[in-house]
Amino acid sequence: MKLALWLALVAVAAAAFPRGAAAQNFTLPSLPYETDAFEPSIDNMTMTFHWTRHTNAFITNLNGQVLTKCPDLNGKSVLELVLAVGAKCSWNERRGWSARNSDCFTIPTECETLVRNNAGGLWNHGLFFLHNLAPAGSQKYADDASEELQTAIWEAFGDYDGLKANFSAAAAGVFGSGWAWVVVNDDGKLAIVTTPNQDNPLFANAPVKGLPILGIDVWEHAYYLKYYNVRASYISAFFDVINWKGVSDLYALAKEGAGSYATADVLKPAANWED
Ligand SMILES: *[C@@H]1O[C@H](CO)[C@@H](O)[C@H](O)[C@H]1NC(C)=O
Ligand SMILES: *[C@@H]1O[C@H](CO)[C@@H](O)[C@H](O)[C@H]1NC(C)=O
Ligand SMILES: *[C@@H]1O[C@H](CO)[C@@H](O)[C@H](O)[C@H]1NC(C)=O
Ligand SMILES: [Fe+2]
């Protein structure tokens, strides 16, 4: 992502959550659906444990270790933390002297790894559970992905099958634990990116940046209870439970620009859960 775009994201993220006003602990959001609604693609036990244990652990760590070691981070939104991973502010910026970005802040050294893993983990799982997943049989790509998103997929990958082939190959190719993403890149085009562990293309130091609209968790905890070591079967099944409405909304925001994208809150269920 170009520096200017990233700075716009940071500025909007900071404005959306004014410092001090939101000094609070993170809490695990309620899921807007039943955990057994994804059978047979994703089993009930995996859905339950993945949210209440694995995702909740990021929250416990942020509220506990991170805020204890680095109390200055209290009140930062999960997006602000994610954008700050690997950020290097200039001497002027650190002192708020740069008109360009007075909100540039860096994660204290002692919290770098904790924030990278836990803010990354919470953001990634928020996107996955609350914006990217929809119960089996509830949505169809052709009916529920916006025309704009379908056109962009057609331009980038030929068609739905091209997207599926590309995304699946990327997800299968992640060595060990990590994620595969569909992002909107600097040129406003769709691209596929992978990240290790709980890293994210929004990190200031991400090797390939972009605004994620769809992500798949390929940690074993996301599929092992049902699929054992056969990651490819899980990836294929994931395509039957995608929230295309949620993905389309994120795509529309990303196309408007980094500032609009920053208004999306991955810790709140996607808008389509409200109807
Ligand atoms: C789904 O899992 C939860 C947690 O283990 C359990 O309480 C619930 O009864 C399960 N639902 C079904 C239909 O098995
Ligand atoms: C935040 O959470 C931690 C751990 O859950 C707790 O010990 C602490 O009292 C909480 N702080 C506030 C301000 O609620
Ligand atoms: C990914 O998409 C490109 C077109 O953008 C295509 O040339 C390529 O073969 C696809 N890769 C896979 C693994 O499907
Ligand atoms: Fe996970």
Coordinates of C-alpha atoms and ligand atoms in Angstrom, one line a residue:
M1 CA 0.0 0.0 0.0
K2 CA 1.2 3.5 -0.8
L3 CA 2.3 5.5 2.2
A4 CA -0.4 8.1 1.7
L5 CA -3.1 5.4 1.7
W6 CA -1.8 3.8 4.9
L7 CA -1.6 7.2 6.6
A8 CA -5.2 7.9 5.7
L9 CA -6.2 4.6 7.2
V10 CA -4.3 5.4 10.4
A11 CA -5.8 8.9 10.7
V12 CA -9.3 7.7 10.2
A13 CA -8.8 4.8 12.7
A14 CA -7.5 7.3 15.2
A15 CA -10.4 9.7 14.7
A16 CA -13.0 6.9 14.9
F17 CA -11.8 6.0 18.4
P18 CA -10.6 9.2 20.1
R19 CA -7.8 8.7 22.6
G20 CA -9.0 8.3 26.1
A21 CA -12.6 8.1 25.2
A22 CA -12.6 4.4 24.7
A23 CA -10.3 3.3 27.5
Q24 CA -11.7 -0.2 27.9
N25 CA -11.0 -3.8 27.7
F26 CA -11.8 -5.8 24.7
T27 CA -14.7 -8.2 25.0
L28 CA -15.6 -11.2 22.9
P29 CA -18.5 -10.2 20.6
S30 CA -21.6 -12.5 20.4
L31 CA -21.8 -14.5 17.3
P32 CA -24.8 -13.5 15.2
Y33 CA -25.6 -17.1 14.3
E34 CA -25.8 -20.6 15.8
T35 CA -22.4 -22.4 15.9
D36 CA -24.0 -25.5 14.4
A37 CA -25.3 -23.7 11.4
F38 CA -22.2 -24.4 9.4
E39 CA -22.5 -28.1 9.4
P40 CA -21.3 -30.0 7.4
S41 CA -18.7 -27.5 6.1
I42 CA -17.4 -26.5 9.5
D43 CA -18.4 -28.6 12.4
N44 CA -20.1 -27.2 15.5
M45 CA -17.3 -28.1 17.9
T46 CA -14.7 -26.3 15.8
M47 CA -16.9 -23.2 15.5
T48 CA -17.5 -23.2 19.2
F49 CA -13.9 -23.8 20.3
H50 CA -12.4 -21.6 17.7
W51 CA -14.4 -18.6 18.9
T52 CA -14.8 -19.1 22.7
R53 CA -11.3 -20.5 23.3
H54 CA -8.9 -19.5 20.5
T55 CA -10.3 -16.0 19.7
N56 CA -11.0 -15.3 23.3
A57 CA -7.4 -16.0 24.2
F58 CA -6.3 -13.0 22.1
I59 CA -8.7 -10.8 24.1
T60 CA -7.4 -12.2 27.4
N61 CA -3.8 -11.5 26.3
L62 CA -4.6 -7.9 25.1
N63 CA -6.5 -7.1 28.3
G64 CA -4.0 -8.8 30.5
Q65 CA -0.4 -8.8 29.3
V66 CA -0.5 -6.0 26.8
L67 CA -2.4 -3.4 28.8
T68 CA -0.4 -4.3 31.9
K69 CA 3.0 -4.0 30.2
C70 CA 2.0 -1.1 27.9
P71 CA -0.8 0.9 29.5
D72 CA -0.4 3.6 26.9
L73 CA -2.1 1.3 24.5
N74 CA -5.3 1.3 26.5
G75 CA -8.1 2.8 24.5
K76 CA -6.6 1.9 21.1
S77 CA -8.9 0.1 18.8
V78 CA -7.9 -3.3 17.4
L79 CA -7.5 -1.6 14.0
E80 CA -5.2 1.1 15.4
L81 CA -3.1 -1.6 17.0
V82 CA -2.9 -3.6 13.8
L83 CA -2.0 -0.6 11.7
A84 CA 0.8 0.2 14.1
V85 CA 2.5 -3.2 13.9
G86 CA 6.0 -2.5 12.6
A87 CA 5.2 1.3 12.2
K88 CA 8.2 3.6 12.2
C89 CA 7.3 7.2 13.0
S90 CA 9.8 10.0 12.3
W91 CA 11.2 11.9 15.3
N92 CA 8.8 14.8 14.4
E93 CA 5.8 12.5 14.1
R94 CA 6.4 10.8 17.4
R95 CA 6.2 14.3 19.0
G96 CA 3.1 15.2 17.1
W97 CA 4.9 17.9 15.1
S98 CA 4.1 16.6 11.7
A99 CA 0.9 18.0 10.1
R100 CA 1.0 14.9 7.9
N101 CA 0.2 12.5 10.6
S102 CA 0.2 13.6 14.2
D103 CA -1.3 10.3 15.2
C104 CA 1.6 8.2 14.2
F105 CA 2.4 6.0 17.1
T106 CA 4.7 3.0 17.6
I107 CA 4.1 0.0 19.8
P108 CA 6.6 -0.1 22.7
T109 CA 9.3 -2.6 22.1
E110 CA 8.3 -4.8 25.0
C111 CA 4.8 -5.2 23.5
E112 CA 5.7 -5.6 19.8
T113 CA 5.4 -9.4 19.6
L114 CA 2.3 -9.4 21.9
V115 CA 0.5 -6.9 19.8
R116 CA 1.5 -8.4 16.6
N117 CA 0.1 -11.8 17.6
N118 CA -2.9 -10.8 19.7
A119 CA -4.2 -7.7 18.0
G120 CA -3.5 -9.4 14.7
G121 CA -5.2 -12.5 15.9
L122 CA -8.3 -10.6 17.2
W123 CA -8.6 -8.6 14.0
N124 CA -8.2 -11.6 11.8
H125 CA -10.8 -13.7 13.7
G126 CA -13.2 -10.8 13.8
L127 CA -13.1 -10.5 10.0
F128 CA -13.4 -14.2 9.6
F129 CA -16.3 -14.9 12.0
L130 CA -18.3 -11.7 11.8
H131 CA -17.8 -10.6 8.2
N132 CA -16.7 -13.6 6.1
L133 CA -18.8 -16.6 7.3
A134 CA -22.5 -17.3 6.7
P135 CA -24.4 -20.5 7.6
A136 CA -24.3 -23.3 5.1
G137 CA -26.8 -22.8 2.3
S138 CA -27.7 -19.3 3.3
Q139 CA -25.9 -17.5 0.5
K140 CA -24.9 -18.0 -3.1
Y141 CA -22.1 -16.2 -4.9
A142 CA -24.2 -15.4 -7.9
D143 CA -27.1 -14.0 -5.9
D144 CA -25.3 -12.4 -2.9
A145 CA -22.0 -11.0 -4.1
S146 CA -22.5 -7.5 -5.4
E147 CA -22.3 -6.8 -9.1
E148 CA -19.2 -4.7 -8.5
L149 CA -17.5 -7.4 -6.6
Q150 CA -18.4 -10.0 -9.3
T151 CA -17.0 -7.7 -11.9
A152 CA -13.8 -7.2 -10.0
I153 CA -13.4 -11.0 -9.6
W154 CA -14.1 -11.5 -13.2
E155 CA -11.4 -8.9 -14.1
A156 CA -8.8 -10.4 -11.7
F157 CA -9.4 -14.1 -11.9
G158 CA -11.6 -14.7 -15.0
D159 CA -14.6 -16.0 -13.0
Y160 CA -15.6 -17.5 -9.7
D161 CA -13.8 -20.7 -10.4
G162 CA -10.6 -18.7 -11.1
L163 CA -10.9 -17.0 -7.8
K164 CA -11.5 -20.3 -6.0
A165 CA -8.5 -21.9 -7.7
N166 CA -6.2 -19.0 -6.9
F167 CA -7.4 -18.6 -3.4
S168 CA -7.3 -22.3 -2.7
A169 CA -3.8 -22.7 -4.1
A170 CA -2.6 -19.8 -1.9
A171 CA -4.3 -21.2 1.2
A172 CA -3.0 -24.7 0.6
G173 CA 0.5 -23.3 0.1
V174 CA 0.7 -21.5 3.5
F175 CA 3.5 -23.4 5.3
G176 CA 2.5 -24.1 8.9
S177 CA 0.0 -21.7 10.4
G178 CA -1.4 -18.5 8.7
W179 CA -4.0 -17.0 6.5
A180 CA -4.8 -16.4 2.9
W181 CA -6.5 -13.2 1.9
V182 CA -8.3 -11.5 -0.9
V183 CA -7.3 -7.9 -0.7
V184 CA -7.9 -4.7 -2.6
N185 CA -4.5 -3.4 -3.5
D186 CA -3.2 0.1 -4.2
D187 CA -4.5 0.0 -7.7
G188 CA -8.0 -0.8 -6.5
K189 CA -7.6 -4.3 -7.9
L190 CA -8.2 -7.6 -6.2
A191 CA -5.2 -9.7 -5.3
I192 CA -4.4 -12.7 -3.2
V193 CA -1.9 -12.5 -0.4
T194 CA -0.8 -14.9 2.3
T195 CA 0.5 -14.1 5.8
P196 CA 2.2 -16.3 8.4
N197 CA 0.9 -16.8 12.0
Q198 CA -1.6 -13.9 12.8
D199 CA 0.1 -11.4 10.6
N200 CA -2.1 -9.2 8.4
P201 CA -1.7 -7.2 5.2
L202 CA -2.6 -4.1 7.1
F203 CA 0.5 -4.2 9.3
A204 CA 2.7 -1.2 8.7
N205 CA 5.5 -3.6 7.9
A206 CA 3.5 -6.2 5.8
P207 CA 5.7 -7.3 2.9
V208 CA 2.6 -7.2 0.6
K209 CA 0.0 -4.7 1.8
G210 CA -3.7 -4.4 0.9
L211 CA -7.1 -4.0 2.4
P212 CA -8.4 -7.5 3.3
I213 CA -12.0 -8.3 2.3
L214 CA -11.9 -12.1 2.6
G215 CA -9.7 -14.3 4.7
I216 CA -9.3 -17.9 5.5
D217 CA -7.7 -19.2 8.7
V218 CA -5.6 -22.2 7.9
W219 CA -4.3 -22.8 11.4
E220 CA -5.0 -26.5 12.2
H221 CA -7.3 -25.4 15.0
A222 CA -9.6 -24.1 12.2
Y223 CA -10.2 -27.5 10.7
Y224 CA -8.4 -30.4 12.4
L225 CA -11.3 -31.8 14.4
K226 CA -13.2 -32.6 11.2
Y227 CA -10.7 -32.7 8.4
Y228 CA -7.6 -33.9 10.3
N229 CA -4.5 -33.1 8.2
V230 CA -6.5 -32.6 4.9
R231 CA -6.5 -28.9 4.7
A232 CA -7.6 -28.9 1.0
S233 CA -11.0 -30.4 2.0
Y234 CA -11.5 -27.6 4.5
I235 CA -10.6 -24.9 2.0
S236 CA -13.0 -26.4 -0.5
A237 CA -15.8 -26.5 2.2
F238 CA -15.1 -22.9 3.2
F239 CA -16.5 -21.8 -0.2
D240 CA -19.9 -23.1 0.9
V241 CA -20.1 -20.8 3.9
I242 CA -18.8 -17.5 2.6
N243 CA -20.8 -14.3 3.6
W244 CA -20.7 -12.7 0.2
K245 CA -22.9 -9.9 1.4
G246 CA -20.3 -9.1 4.1
V247 CA -17.4 -9.4 1.7
S248 CA -19.3 -7.1 -0.9
D249 CA -19.7 -4.4 1.8
L250 CA -16.0 -4.5 2.6
Y251 CA -15.2 -4.4 -1.0
A252 CA -17.3 -1.3 -1.5
L253 CA -15.6 0.5 1.4
A254 CA -12.2 -0.5 0.2
K255 CA -12.9 0.8 -3.3
E256 CA -13.9 4.2 -1.7
G257 CA -10.5 4.3 -0.1
A258 CA -8.6 3.6 3.0
G259 CA -10.5 6.2 5.0
S260 CA -13.8 4.5 4.3
Y261 CA -12.4 1.1 4.8
A262 CA -11.2 2.2 8.3
T263 CA -14.8 2.8 9.3
A264 CA -15.6 -0.9 9.1
D265 CA -15.4 -2.5 12.6
V266 CA -14.4 -6.1 12.4
L267 CA -15.6 -6.7 15.9
K268 CA -19.2 -5.8 15.0
P269 CA -21.2 -8.3 12.9
A270 CA -21.5 -7.4 9.2
A271 CA -24.5 -5.3 8.3
N272 CA -26.3 -8.2 6.7
W273 CA -26.8 -9.7 10.1
E274 CA -29.1 -6.8 11.0
D275 CA -31.8 -7.8 8.6
Ligands
LIG1 C1 -22.7 -27.1 19.6 O1 -21.6 -27.0 20.5 C2 -22.0 -26.4 21.7 C3 -20.7 -26.3 22.5 O2 -20.0 -27.5 22.6 C4 -23.1 -27.2 22.4 O3 -23.4 -26.6 23.6 C5 -24.2 -27.4 21.5 O4 -25.2 -28.3 22.1 C6 -23.8 -28.0 20.2 N1 -25.0 -28.1 19.3 C7 -25.3 -29.2 18.7 C8 -26.5 -29.1 17.8 O5 -24.7 -30.2 18.8
LIG2 C1 -9.3 -5.4 32.1 O1 -9.3 -6.8 32.0 C2 -8.3 -7.4 33.0 C3 -8.2 -8.9 32.7 O2 -9.4 -9.4 32.2 C4 -8.8 -7.1 34.4 O3 -7.9 -7.6 35.3 C5 -8.9 -5.5 34.5 O4 -9.4 -5.2 35.8 C6 -9.8 -4.9 33.5 N1 -9.7 -3.5 33.5 C7 -10.7 -2.7 33.4 C8 -10.4 -1.2 33.5 O5 -11.9 -3.1 33.4
LIG3 C1 -4.8 -17.2 -10.7 O1 -5.4 -16.3 -11.6 C2 -4.6 -16.0 -12.8 C3 -5.4 -14.9 -13.5 O2 -5.4 -13.7 -12.8 C4 -4.4 -17.2 -13.6 O3 -3.6 -16.9 -14.7 C5 -3.7 -18.3 -12.7 O4 -3.6 -19.5 -13.4 C6 -4.5 -18.5 -11.5 N1 -3.8 -19.4 -10.6 C7 -4.4 -20.5 -10.1 C8 -3.5 -21.4 -9.2 O5 -5.5 -20.8 -10.4
FE4 FE -8.0 -19.3 14.2

